[in-house]
PDB file of C-alpha atoms in Angstrom:
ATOM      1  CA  UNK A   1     255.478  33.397   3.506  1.00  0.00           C
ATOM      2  CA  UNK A   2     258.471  33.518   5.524  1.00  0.00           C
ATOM      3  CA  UNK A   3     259.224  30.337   7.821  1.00  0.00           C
ATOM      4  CA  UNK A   4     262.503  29.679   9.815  1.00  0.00           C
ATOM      5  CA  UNK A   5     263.771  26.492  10.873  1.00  0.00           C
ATOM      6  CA  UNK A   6     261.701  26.325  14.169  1.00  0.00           C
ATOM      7  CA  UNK A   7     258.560  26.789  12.374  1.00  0.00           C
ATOM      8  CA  UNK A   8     258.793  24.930   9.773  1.00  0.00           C
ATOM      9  CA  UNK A   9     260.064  21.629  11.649  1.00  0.00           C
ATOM     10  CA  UNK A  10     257.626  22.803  14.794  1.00  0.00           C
ATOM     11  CA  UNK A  11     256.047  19.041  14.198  1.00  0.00           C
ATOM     12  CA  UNK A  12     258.813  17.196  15.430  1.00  0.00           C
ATOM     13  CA  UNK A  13     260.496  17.365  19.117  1.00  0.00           C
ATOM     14  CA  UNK A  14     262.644  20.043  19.867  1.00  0.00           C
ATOM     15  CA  UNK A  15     265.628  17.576  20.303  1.00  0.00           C
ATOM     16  CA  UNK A  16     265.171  15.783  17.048  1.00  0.00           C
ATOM     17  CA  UNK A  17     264.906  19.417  15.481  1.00  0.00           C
ATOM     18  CA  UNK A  18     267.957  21.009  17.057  1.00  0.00           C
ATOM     19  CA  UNK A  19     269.590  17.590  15.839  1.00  0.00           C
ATOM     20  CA  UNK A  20     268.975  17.838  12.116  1.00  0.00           C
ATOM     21  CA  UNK A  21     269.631  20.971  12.279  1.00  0.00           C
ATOM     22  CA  UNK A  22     272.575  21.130  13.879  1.00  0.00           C
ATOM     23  CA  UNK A  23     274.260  17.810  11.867  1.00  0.00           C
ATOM     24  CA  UNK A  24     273.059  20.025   8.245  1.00  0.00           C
ATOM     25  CA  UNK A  25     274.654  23.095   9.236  1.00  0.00           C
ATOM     26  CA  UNK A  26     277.710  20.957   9.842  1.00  0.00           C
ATOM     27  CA  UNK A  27     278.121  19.382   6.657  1.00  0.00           C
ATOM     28  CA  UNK A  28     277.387  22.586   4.646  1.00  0.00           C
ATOM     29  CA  UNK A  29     280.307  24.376   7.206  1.00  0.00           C
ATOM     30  CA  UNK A  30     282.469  21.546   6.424  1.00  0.00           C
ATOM     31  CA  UNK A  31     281.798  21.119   2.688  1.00  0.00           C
ATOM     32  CA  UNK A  32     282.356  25.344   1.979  1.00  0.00           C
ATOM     33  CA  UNK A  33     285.309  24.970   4.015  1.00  0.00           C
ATOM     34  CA  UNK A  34     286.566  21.914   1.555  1.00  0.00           C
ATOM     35  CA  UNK A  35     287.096  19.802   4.326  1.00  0.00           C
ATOM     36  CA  UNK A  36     285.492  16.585   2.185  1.00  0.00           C
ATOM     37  CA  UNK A  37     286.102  13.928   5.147  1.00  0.00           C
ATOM     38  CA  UNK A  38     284.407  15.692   7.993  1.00  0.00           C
ATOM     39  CA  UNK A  39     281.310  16.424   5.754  1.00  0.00           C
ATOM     40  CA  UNK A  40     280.797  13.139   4.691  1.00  0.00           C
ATOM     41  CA  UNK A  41     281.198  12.051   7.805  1.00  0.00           C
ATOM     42  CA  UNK A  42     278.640  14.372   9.183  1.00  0.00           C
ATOM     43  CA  UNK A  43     276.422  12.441   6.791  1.00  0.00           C
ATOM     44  CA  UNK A  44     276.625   9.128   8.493  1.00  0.00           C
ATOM     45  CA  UNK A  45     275.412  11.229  11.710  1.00  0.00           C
ATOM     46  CA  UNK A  46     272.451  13.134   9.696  1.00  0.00           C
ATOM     47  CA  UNK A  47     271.118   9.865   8.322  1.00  0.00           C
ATOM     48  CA  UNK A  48     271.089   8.443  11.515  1.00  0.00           C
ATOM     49  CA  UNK A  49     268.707  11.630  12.540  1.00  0.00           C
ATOM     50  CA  UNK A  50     266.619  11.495   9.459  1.00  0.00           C
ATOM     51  CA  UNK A  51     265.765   7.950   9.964  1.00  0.00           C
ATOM     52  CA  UNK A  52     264.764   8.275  13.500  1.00  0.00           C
ATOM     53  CA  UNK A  53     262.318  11.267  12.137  1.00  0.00           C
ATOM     54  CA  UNK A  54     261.009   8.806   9.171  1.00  0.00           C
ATOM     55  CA  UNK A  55     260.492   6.266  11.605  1.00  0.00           C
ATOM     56  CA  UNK A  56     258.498   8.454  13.973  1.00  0.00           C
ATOM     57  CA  UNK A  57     256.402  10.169  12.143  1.00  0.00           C
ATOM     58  CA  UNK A  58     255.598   6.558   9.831  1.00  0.00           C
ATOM     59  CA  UNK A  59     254.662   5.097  13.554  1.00  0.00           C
ATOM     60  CA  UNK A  60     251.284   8.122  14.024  1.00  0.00           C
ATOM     61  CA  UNK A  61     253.923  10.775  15.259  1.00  0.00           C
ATOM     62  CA  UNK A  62     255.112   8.488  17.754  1.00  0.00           C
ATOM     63  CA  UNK A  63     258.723  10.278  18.024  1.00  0.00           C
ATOM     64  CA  UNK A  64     261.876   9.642  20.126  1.00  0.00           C
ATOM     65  CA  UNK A  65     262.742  12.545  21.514  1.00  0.00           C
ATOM     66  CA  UNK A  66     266.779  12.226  20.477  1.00  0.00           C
ATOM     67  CA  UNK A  67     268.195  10.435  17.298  1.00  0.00           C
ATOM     68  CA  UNK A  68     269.143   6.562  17.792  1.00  0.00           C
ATOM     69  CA  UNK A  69     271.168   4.403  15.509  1.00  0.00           C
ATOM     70  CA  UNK A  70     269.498   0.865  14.316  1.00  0.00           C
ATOM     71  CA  UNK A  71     271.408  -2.347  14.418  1.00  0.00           C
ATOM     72  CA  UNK A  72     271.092  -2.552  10.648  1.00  0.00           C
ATOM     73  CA  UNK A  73     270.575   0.718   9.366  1.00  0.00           C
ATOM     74  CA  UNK A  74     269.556  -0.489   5.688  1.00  0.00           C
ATOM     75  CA  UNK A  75     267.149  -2.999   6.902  1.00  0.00           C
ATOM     76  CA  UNK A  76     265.852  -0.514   9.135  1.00  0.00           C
ATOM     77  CA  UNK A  77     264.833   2.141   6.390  1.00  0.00           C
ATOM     78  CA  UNK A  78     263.801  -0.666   4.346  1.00  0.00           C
ATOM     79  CA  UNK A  79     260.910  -1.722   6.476  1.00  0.00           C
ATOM     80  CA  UNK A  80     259.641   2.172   6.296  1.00  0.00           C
ATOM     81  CA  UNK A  81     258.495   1.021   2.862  1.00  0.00           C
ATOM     82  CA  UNK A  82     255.880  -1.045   5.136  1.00  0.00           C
ATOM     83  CA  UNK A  83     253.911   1.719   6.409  1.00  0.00           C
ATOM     84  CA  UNK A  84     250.178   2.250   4.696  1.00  0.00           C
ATOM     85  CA  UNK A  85     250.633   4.141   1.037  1.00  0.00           C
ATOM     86  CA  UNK A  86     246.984   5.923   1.665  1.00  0.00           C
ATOM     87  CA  UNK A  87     248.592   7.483   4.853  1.00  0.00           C
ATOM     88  CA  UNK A  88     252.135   8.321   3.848  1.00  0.00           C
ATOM     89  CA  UNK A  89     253.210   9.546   0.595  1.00  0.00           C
ATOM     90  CA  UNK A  90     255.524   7.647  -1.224  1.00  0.00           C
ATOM     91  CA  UNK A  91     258.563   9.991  -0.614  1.00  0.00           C
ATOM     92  CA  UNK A  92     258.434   9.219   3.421  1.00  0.00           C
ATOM     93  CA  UNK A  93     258.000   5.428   2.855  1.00  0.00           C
ATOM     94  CA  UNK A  94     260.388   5.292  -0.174  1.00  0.00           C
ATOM     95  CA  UNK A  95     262.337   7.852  -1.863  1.00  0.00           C
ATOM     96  CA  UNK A  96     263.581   9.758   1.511  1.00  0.00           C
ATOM     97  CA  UNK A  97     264.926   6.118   3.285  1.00  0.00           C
ATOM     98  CA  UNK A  98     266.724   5.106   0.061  1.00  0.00           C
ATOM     99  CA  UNK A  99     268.804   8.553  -0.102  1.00  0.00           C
ATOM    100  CA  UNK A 100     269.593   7.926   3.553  1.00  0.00           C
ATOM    101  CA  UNK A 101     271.196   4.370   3.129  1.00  0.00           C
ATOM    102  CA  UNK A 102     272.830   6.233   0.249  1.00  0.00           C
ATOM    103  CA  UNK A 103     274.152   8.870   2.555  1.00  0.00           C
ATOM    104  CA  UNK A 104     275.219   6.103   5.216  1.00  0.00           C
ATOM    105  CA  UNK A 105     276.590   4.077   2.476  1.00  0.00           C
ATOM    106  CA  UNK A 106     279.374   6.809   1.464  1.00  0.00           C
ATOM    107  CA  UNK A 107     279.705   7.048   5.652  1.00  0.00           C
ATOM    108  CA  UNK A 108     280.687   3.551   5.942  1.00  0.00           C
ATOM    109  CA  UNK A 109     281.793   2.265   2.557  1.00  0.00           C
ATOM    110  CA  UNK A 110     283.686   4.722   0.582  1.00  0.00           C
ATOM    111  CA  UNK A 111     286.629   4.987   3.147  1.00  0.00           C
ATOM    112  CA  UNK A 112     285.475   7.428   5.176  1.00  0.00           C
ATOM    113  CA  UNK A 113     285.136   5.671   8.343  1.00  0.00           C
ATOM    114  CA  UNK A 114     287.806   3.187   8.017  1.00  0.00           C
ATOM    115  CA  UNK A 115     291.302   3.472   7.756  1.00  0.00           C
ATOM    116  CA  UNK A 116     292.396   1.274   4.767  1.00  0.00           C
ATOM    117  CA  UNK A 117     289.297   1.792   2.392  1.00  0.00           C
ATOM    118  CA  UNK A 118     289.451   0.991  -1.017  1.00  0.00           C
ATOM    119  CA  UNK A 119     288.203   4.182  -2.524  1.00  0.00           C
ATOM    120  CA  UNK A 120     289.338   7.785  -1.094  1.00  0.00           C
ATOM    121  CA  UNK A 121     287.439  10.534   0.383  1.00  0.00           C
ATOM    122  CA  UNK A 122     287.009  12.730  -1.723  1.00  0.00           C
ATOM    123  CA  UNK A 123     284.815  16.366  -3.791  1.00  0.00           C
ATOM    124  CA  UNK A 124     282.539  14.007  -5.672  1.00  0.00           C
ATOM    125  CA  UNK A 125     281.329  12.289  -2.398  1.00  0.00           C
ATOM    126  CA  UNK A 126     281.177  15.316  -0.328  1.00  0.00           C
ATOM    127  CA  UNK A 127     278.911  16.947  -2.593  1.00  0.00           C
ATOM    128  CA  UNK A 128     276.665  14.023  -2.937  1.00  0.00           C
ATOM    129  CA  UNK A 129     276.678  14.145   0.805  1.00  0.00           C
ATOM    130  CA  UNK A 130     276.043  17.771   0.388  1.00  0.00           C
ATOM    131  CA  UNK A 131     272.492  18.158  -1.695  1.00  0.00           C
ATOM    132  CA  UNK A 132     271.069  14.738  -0.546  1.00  0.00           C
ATOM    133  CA  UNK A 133     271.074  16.500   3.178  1.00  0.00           C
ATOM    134  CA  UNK A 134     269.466  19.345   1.251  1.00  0.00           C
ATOM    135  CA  UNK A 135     266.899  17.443  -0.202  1.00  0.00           C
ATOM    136  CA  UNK A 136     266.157  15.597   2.572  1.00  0.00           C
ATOM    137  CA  UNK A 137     265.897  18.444   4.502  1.00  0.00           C
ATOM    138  CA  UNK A 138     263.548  20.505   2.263  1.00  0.00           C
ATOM    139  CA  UNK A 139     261.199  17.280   2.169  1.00  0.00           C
ATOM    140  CA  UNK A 140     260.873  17.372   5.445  1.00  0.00           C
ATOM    141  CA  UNK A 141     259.754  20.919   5.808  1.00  0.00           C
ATOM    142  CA  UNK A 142     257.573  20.109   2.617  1.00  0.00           C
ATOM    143  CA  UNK A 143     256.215  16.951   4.575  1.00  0.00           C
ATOM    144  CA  UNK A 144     256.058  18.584   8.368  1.00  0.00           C
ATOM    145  CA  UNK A 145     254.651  22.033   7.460  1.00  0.00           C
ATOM    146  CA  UNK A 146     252.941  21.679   4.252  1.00  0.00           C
ATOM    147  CA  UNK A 147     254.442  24.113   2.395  1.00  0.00           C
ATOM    148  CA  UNK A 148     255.783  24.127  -1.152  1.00  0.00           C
ATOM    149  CA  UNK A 149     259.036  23.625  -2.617  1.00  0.00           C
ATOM    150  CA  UNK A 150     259.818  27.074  -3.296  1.00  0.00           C
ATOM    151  CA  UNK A 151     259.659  27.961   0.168  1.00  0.00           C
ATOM    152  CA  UNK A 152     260.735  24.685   1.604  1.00  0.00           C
ATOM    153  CA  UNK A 153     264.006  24.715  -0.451  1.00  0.00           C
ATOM    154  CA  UNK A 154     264.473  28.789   0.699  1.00  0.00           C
ATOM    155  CA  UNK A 155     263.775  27.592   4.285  1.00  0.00           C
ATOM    156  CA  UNK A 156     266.991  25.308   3.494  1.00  0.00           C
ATOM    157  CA  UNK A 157     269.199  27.927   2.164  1.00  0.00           C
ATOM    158  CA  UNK A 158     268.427  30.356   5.134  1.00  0.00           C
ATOM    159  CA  UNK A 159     269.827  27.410   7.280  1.00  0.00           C
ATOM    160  CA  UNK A 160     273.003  27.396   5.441  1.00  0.00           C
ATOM    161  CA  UNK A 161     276.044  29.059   7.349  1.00  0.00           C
ATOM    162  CA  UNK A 162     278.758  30.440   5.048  1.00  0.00           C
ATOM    163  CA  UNK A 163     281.618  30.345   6.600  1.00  0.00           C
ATOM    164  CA  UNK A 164     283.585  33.043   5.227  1.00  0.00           C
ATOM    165  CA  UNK A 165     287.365  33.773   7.094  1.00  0.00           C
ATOM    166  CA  UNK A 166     287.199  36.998   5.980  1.00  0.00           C
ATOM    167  CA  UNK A 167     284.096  38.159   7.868  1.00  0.00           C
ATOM    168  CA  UNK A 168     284.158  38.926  11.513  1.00  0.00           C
ATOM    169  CA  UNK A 169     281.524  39.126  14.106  1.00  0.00           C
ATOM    170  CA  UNK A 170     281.270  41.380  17.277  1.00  0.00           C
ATOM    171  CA  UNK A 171     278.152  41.445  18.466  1.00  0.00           C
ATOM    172  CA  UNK A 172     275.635  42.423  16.292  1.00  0.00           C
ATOM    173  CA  UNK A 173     277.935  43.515  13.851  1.00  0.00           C
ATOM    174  CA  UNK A 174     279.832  42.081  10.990  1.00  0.00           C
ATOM    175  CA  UNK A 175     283.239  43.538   9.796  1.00  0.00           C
ATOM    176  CA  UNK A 176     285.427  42.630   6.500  1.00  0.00           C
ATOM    177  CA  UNK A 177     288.785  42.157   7.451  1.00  0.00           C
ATOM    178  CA  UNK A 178     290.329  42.984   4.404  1.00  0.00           C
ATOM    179  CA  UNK A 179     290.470  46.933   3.876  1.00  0.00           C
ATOM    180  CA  UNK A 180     292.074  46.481   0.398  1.00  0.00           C
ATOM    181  CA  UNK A 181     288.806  45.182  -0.713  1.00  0.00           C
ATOM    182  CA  UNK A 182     286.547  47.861  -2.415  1.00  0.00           C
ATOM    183  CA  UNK A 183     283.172  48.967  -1.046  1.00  0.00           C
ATOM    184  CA  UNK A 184     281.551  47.034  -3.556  1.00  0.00           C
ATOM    185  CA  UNK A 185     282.926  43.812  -3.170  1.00  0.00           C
ATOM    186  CA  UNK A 186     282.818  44.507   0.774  1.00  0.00           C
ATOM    187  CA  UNK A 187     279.006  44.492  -0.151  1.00  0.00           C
ATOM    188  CA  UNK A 188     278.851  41.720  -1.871  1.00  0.00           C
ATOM    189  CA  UNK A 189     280.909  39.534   0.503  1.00  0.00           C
ATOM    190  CA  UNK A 190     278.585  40.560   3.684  1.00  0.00           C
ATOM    191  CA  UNK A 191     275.452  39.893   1.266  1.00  0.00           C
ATOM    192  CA  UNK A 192     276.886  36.127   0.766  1.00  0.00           C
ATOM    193  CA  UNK A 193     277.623  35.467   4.362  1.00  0.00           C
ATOM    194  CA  UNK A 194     274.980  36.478   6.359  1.00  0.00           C
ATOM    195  CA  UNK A 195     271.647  34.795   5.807  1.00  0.00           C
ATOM    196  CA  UNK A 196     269.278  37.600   7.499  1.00  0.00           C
ATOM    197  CA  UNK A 197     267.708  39.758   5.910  1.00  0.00           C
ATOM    198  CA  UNK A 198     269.775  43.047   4.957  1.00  0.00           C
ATOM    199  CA  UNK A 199     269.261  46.409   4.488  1.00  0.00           C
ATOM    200  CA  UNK A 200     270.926  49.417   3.467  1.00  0.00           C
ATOM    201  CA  UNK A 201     270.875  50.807   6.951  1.00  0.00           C
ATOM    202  CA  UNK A 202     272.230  47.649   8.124  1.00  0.00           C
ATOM    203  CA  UNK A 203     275.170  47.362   5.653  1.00  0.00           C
ATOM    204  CA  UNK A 204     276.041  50.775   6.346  1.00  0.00           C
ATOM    205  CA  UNK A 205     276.253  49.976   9.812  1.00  0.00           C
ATOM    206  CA  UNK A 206     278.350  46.895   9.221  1.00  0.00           C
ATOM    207  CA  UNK A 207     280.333  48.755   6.467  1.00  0.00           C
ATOM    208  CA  UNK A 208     280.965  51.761   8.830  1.00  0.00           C
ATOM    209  CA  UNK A 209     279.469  54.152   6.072  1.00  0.00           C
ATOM    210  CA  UNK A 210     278.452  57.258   7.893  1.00  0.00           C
ATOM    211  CA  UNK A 211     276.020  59.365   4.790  1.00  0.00           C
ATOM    212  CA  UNK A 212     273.711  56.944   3.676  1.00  0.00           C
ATOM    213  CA  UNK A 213     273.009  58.910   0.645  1.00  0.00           C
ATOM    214  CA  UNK A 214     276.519  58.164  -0.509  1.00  0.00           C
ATOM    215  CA  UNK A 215     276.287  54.561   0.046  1.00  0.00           C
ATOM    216  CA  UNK A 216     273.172  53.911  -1.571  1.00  0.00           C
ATOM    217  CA  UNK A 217     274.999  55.015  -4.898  1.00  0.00           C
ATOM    218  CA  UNK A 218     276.433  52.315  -4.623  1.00  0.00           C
ATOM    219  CA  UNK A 219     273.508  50.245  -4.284  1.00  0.00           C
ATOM    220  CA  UNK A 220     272.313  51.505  -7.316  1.00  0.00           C
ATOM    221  CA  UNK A 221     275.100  50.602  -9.442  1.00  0.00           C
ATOM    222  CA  UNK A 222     275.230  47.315  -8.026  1.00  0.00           C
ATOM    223  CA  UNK A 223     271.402  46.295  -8.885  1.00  0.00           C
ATOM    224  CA  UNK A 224     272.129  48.151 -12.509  1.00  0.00           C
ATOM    225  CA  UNK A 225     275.004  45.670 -12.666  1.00  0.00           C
ATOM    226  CA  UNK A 226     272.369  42.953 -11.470  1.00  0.00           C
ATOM    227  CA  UNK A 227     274.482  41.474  -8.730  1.00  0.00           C
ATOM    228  CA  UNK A 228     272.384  42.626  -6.062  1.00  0.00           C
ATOM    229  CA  UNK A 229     268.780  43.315  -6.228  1.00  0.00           C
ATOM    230  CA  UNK A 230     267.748  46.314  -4.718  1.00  0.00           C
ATOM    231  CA  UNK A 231     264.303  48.426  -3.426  1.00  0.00           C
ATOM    232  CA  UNK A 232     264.755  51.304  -2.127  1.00  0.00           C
ATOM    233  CA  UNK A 233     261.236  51.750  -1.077  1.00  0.00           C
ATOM    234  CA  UNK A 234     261.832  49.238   1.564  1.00  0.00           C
ATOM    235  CA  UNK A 235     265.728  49.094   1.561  1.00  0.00           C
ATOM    236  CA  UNK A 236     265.821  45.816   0.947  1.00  0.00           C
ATOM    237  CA  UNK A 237     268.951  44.181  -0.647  1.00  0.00           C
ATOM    238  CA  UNK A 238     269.291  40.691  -1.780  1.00  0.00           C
ATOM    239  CA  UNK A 239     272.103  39.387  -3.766  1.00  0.00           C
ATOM    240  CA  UNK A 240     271.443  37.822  -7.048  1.00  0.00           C
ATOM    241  CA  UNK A 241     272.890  34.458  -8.404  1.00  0.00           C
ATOM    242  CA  UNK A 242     275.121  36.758  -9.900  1.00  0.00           C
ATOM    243  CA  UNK A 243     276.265  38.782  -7.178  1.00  0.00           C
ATOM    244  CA  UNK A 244     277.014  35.291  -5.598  1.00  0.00           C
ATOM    245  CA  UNK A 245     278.740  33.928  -8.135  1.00  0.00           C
ATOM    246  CA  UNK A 246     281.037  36.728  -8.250  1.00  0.00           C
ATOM    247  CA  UNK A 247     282.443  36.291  -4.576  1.00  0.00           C
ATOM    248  CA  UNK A 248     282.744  32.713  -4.914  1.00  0.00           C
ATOM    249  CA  UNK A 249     284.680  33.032  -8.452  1.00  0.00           C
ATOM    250  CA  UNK A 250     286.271  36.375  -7.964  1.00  0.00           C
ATOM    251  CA  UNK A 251     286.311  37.496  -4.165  1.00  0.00           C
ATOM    252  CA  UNK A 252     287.119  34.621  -2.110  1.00  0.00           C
ATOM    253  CA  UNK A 253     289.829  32.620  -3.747  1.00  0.00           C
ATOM    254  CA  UNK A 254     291.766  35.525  -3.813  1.00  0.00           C
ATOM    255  CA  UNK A 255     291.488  35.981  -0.492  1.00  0.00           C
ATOM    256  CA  UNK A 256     294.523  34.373   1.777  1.00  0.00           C
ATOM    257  CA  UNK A 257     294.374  35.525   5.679  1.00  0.00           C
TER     258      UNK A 257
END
């Protein structure tokens, strides 16, 4: 089953959707750009959009159409523990509330929004900030649609944005910007960036590769190599945790524009 982010959070309001979605996308930009301040900072903002969906859908559905902050935000999310256990499961009530004082927490207390704070921003909180927005997030598509958490958690990742300097986009197409690179690792680099489904025909197109034929040799000895999985039936190509690792290790830090 294939879901994106409209369908899957089709439940809630179209404001409070575009919100979380919006205030995820940010701190996942933020965080793969290593910019640990603004993404925990983005946190404080996504909590504050999480708990106005909690609260909502723990009052029948009754949603606000836009995200509000409460006077006292952990007070707030800890009378959502108050709603009836044989209507809501535990994780709506409970679990889900508790990571977002967490996430609010590192907003307000871990000198992020205060000049003068005792402890730094810093990786460690970032990526904190990072997979509790996941999680929440994925529970939330799990809760709203009903699905499982395989394809919850994928409905995540296709939300993600990488944000890599090296690809640019005209249009409908995507270019590398670094000719040095070879066509492999040109591959690879548009296979970690874009979150659509590819194909050879479209990596061609993006890759400016004329025969096809040609290019899928390529293909081939990439999926032999296991960094990209490939079916030629359909023309599918995924990368594989592999193929990922590999521009995020090898490709990208070398990479100074």
């Amino acid at each position: 089953m294939t879901l994106d982010a409209a369908t899957a959070l089709a439940h809630l309001p179209p404001g409070l959707r575009a919100e979380l979605v919006e205030e995820f996308r940010k701190i996942t930009r933020n965080y793969r750009e290593g910019r640990w301040e603004a993404a925990e900072l983005d946190g404080g903002r996504f909590a504050e959009v999480g708990y106005t969906i909690l609260a909502g859908y723990l009052d029948g559905g009754n949603y606000a159409q836009t995200a509000s902050k409460p006077s006292r935000f952990d007070h707030a999310c800890k009378l959502l523990e108050n709603a009836d256990s044989k209507l809501y499961p535990r994780s709506a009530r409970v679990t889900a509330p508790r990571v977002l004082v967490a996430l609010y927490d590192i907003r307000n207390n871990r000198g992020v929004g205060h000049v003068g704070g005792d402890v730094s921003a810093n990786h460690m909180d970032a990526t904190f900030v990072l997979h509790a927005a996941q999680w929440i997030t994925a529970e939330f598509v799990r809760l709203f649609h009903g699905t499982d958490l395989a394809t919850a958690t994928s409905v995540v990742e296709a939300l993600v944005e990488r944000q890599v300097p090296l690809i640019w986009h005209v249009g409908d197409i995507a270019r590398v910007l670094d000719p040095s690179l070879s066509l492999p690792n040109k591959t690879l680099l548009l296979l970690h960036s874009l979150t659509t489904q590819l194909t050879d025909r479209i990596l061609a197109k993006h890759l400016e590769q004329d025969r096809l034929s040609n290019y899928k040799r390529v293909l081939r000895q990439l999926h032999r190599d296991r960094l990209v999985e490939y079916d030629e039936t359909t023309g599918h190509v995924t990368l594989s945790p592999i193929g990922a690792k590999a521009v995020e290790d090898r490709i990208l830090p070398r990479q100074v524009l």
